[in-house]
mmCIF file of C-alpha atoms in Angstrom:
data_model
loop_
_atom_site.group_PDB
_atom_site.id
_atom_site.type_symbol
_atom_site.label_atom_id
_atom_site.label_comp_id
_atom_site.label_asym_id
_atom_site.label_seq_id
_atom_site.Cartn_x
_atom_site.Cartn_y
_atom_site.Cartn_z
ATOM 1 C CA UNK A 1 -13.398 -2.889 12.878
ATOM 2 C CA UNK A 2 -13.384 0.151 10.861
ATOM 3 C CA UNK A 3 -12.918 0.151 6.914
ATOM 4 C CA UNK A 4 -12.514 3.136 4.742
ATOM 5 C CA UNK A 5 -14.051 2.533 1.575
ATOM 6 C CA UNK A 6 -13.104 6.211 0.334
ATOM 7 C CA UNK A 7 -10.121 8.037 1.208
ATOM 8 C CA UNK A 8 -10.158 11.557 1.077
ATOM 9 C CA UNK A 9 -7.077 13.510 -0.168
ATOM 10 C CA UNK A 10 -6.769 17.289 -0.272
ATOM 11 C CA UNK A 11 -5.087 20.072 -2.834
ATOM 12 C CA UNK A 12 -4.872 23.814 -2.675
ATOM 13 C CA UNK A 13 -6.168 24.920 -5.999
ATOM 14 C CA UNK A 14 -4.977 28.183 -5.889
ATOM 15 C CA UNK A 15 -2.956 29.652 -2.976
ATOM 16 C CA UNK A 16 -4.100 32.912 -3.261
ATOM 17 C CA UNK A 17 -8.041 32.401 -2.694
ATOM 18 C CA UNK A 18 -8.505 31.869 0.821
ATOM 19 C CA UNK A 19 -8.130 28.374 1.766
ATOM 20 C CA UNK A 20 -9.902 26.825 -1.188
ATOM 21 C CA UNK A 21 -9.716 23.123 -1.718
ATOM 22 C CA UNK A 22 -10.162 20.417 -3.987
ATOM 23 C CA UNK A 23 -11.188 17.141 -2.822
ATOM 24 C CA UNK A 24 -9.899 14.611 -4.829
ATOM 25 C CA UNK A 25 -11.882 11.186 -3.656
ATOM 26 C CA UNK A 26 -9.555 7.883 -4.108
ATOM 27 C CA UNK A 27 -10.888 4.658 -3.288
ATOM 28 C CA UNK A 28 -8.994 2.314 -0.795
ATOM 29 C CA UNK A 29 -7.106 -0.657 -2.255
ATOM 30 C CA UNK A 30 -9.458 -3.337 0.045
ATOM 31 C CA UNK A 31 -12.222 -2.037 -1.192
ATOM 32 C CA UNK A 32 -11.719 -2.497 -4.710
ATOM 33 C CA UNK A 33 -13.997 -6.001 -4.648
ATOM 34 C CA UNK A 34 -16.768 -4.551 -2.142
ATOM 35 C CA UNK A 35 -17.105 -1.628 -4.415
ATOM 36 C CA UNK A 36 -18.041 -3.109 -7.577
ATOM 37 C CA UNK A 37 -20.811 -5.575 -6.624
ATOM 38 C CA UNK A 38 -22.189 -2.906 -4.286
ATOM 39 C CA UNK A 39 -22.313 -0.280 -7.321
ATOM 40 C CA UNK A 40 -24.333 -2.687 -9.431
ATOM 41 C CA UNK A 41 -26.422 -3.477 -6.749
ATOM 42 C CA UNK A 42 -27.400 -0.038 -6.116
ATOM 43 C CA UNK A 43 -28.316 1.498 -9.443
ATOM 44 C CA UNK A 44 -30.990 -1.242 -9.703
ATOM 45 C CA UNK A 45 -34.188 -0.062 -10.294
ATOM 46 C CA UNK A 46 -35.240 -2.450 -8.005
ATOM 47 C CA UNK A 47 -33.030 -1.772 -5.081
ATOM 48 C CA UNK A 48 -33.579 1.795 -5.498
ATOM 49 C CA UNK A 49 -38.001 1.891 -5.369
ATOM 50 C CA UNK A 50 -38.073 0.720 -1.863
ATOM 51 C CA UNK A 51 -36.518 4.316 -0.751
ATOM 52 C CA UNK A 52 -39.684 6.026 -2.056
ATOM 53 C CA UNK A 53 -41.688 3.833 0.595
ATOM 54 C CA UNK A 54 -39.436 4.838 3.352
ATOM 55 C CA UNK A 55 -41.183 6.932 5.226
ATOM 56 C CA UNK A 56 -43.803 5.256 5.008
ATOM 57 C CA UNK A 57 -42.490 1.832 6.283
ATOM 58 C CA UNK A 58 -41.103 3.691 9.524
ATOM 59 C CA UNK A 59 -44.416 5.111 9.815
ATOM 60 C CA UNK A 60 -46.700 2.613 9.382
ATOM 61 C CA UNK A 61 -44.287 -0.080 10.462
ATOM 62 C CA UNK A 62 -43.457 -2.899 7.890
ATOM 63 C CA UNK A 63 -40.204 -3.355 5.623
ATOM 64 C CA UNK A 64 -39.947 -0.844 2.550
ATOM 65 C CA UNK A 65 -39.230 -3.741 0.377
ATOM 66 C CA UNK A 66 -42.116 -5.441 1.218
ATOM 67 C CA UNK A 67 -44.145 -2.240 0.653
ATOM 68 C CA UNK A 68 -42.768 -1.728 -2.755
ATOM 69 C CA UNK A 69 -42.363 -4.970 -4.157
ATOM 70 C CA UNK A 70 -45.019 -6.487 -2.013
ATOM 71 C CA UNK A 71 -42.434 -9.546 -1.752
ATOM 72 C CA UNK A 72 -39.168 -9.741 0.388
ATOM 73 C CA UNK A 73 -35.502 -9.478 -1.357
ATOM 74 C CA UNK A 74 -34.782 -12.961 -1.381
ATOM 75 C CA UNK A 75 -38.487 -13.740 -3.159
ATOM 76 C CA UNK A 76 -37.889 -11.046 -5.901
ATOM 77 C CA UNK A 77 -34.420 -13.081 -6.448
ATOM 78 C CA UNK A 78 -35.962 -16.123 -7.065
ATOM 79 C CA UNK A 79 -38.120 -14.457 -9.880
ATOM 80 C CA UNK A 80 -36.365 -11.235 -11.139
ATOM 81 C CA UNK A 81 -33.234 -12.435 -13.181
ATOM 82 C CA UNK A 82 -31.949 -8.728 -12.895
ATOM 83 C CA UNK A 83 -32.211 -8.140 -9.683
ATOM 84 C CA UNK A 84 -30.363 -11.874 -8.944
ATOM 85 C CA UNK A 85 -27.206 -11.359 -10.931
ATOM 86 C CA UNK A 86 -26.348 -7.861 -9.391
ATOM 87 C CA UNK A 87 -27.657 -10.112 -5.761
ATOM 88 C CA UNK A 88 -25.383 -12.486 -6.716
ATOM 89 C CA UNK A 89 -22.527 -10.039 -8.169
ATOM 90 C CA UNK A 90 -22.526 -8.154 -4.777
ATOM 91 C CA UNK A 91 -22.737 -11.076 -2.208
ATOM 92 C CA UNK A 92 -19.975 -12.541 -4.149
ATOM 93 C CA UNK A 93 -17.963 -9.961 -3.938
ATOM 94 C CA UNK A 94 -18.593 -9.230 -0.232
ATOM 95 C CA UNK A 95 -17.475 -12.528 0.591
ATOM 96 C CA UNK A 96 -14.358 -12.708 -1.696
ATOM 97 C CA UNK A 97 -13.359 -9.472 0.218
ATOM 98 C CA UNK A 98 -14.635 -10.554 3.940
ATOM 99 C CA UNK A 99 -12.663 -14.320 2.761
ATOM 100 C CA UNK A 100 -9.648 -12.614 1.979
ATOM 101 C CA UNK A 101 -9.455 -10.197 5.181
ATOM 102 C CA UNK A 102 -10.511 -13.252 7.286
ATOM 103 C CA UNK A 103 -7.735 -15.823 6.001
ATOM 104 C CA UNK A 104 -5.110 -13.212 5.952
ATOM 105 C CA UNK A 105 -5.680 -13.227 9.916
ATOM 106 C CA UNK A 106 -6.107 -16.529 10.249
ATOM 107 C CA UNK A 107 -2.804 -17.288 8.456
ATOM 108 C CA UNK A 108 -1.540 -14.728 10.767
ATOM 109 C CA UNK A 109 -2.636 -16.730 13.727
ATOM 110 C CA UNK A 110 -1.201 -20.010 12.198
ATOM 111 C CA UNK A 111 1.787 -18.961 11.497
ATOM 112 C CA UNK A 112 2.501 -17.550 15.235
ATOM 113 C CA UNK A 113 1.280 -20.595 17.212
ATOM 114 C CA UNK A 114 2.402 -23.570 14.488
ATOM 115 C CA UNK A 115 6.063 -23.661 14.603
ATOM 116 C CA UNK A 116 7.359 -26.724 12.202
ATOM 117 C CA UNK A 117 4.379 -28.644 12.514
ATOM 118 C CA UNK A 118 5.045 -30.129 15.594
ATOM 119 C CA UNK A 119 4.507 -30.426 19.258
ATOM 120 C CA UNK A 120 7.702 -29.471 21.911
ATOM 121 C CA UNK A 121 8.023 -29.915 25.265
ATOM 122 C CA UNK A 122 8.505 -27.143 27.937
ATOM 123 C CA UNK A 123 12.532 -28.164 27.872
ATOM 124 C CA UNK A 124 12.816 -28.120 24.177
ATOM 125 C CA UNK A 125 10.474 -24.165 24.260
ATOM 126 C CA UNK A 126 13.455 -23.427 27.281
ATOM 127 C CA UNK A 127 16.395 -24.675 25.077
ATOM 128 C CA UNK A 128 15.287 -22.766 22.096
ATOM 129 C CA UNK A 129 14.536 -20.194 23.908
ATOM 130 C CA UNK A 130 18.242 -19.957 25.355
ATOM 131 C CA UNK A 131 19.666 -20.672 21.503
ATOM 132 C CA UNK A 132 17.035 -17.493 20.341
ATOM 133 C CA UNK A 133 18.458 -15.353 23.328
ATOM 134 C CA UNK A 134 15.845 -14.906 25.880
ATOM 135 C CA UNK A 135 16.571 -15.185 29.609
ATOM 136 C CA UNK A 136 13.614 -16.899 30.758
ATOM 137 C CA UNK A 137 10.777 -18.220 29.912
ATOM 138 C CA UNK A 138 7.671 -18.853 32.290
ATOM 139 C CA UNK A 139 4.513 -21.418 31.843
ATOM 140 C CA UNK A 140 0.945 -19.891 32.299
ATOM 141 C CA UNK A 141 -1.038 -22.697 32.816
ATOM 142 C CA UNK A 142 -5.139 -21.538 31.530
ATOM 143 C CA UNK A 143 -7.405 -24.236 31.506
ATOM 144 C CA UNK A 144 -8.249 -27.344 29.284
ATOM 145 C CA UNK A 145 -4.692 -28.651 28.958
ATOM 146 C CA UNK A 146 -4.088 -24.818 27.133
ATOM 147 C CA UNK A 147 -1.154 -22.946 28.103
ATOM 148 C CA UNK A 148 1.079 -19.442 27.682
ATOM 149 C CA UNK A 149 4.149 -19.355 27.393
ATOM 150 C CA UNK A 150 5.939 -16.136 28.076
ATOM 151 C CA UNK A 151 9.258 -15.376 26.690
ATOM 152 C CA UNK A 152 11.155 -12.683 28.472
ATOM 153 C CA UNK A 153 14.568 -11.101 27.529
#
């Protein structure tokens, strides 16, 4: 899945110079949590070091972290009370977001297979099928005691 976390929107300054625009940048309402935790986290100091070891890391092979820090991320947590509350501001907020998108689909998926709470039989599915207004309806049997039912009009 694809997520903008900016979204571009465009405005003639002035209609007589040539095509010139001004990009105005607005960020996306879904991104709103993502974006905060993820802004702390990278104006740290130490987030930010391992960048100058970079090229060297691809180079010589080895993670930038490491090379900078000589420890991994989840080691300079443990001992860097900085560096663990923006860790802990951004993973938080990642997973409040991811949560929110997640349950939001889930409750979709709920909703469309759990009608009243209760389990029908194929003759009660056919008779409120008739009462909803659809001609027909036709049992796909797929495995494990699972079926689709199709509803046609």
């Amino acid at each position: 899945a694809n997520f903008r976390i900016i979204n571009p929107q465009t405005e003639l300054i002035e209609p007589s110079v040539k095509g010139t625009l001004n990009v105005l940048k607005a960020s996306s309402p879904g991104t709103k949590l993502a974006a905060r935790g993820l802004s702390v986290m990278c104006n740290s100091r130490i987030f930010l070091k391992p960048f100058e070891h970079l090229a060297e890391g691809i180079l010589d092979g080895g993670e930038p972290f490491r090379k900078a820090h000589g420890k991994t991320a989840y080691e300079l947590v443990a001992e860097e009370p900085e560096f663990n509350n923006s860790f802990n501001l951004c993973m938080a907020d990642h997973s409040k977001s991811e949560f929110e998108l997640r349950i939001g689909l889930l409750l979709d998926l709920v909703m469309m297979v759990n009608f009243n709470g209760k389990e029908r039989t194929f003759e009660e599915y056919q008779a409120l099928a008739e009462q909803a207004g659809f001609n027909k309806v036709h049992l796909v049997n797929v495995s494990n005691g699972l079926a689709i039912l199709e509803f046609h009009k």
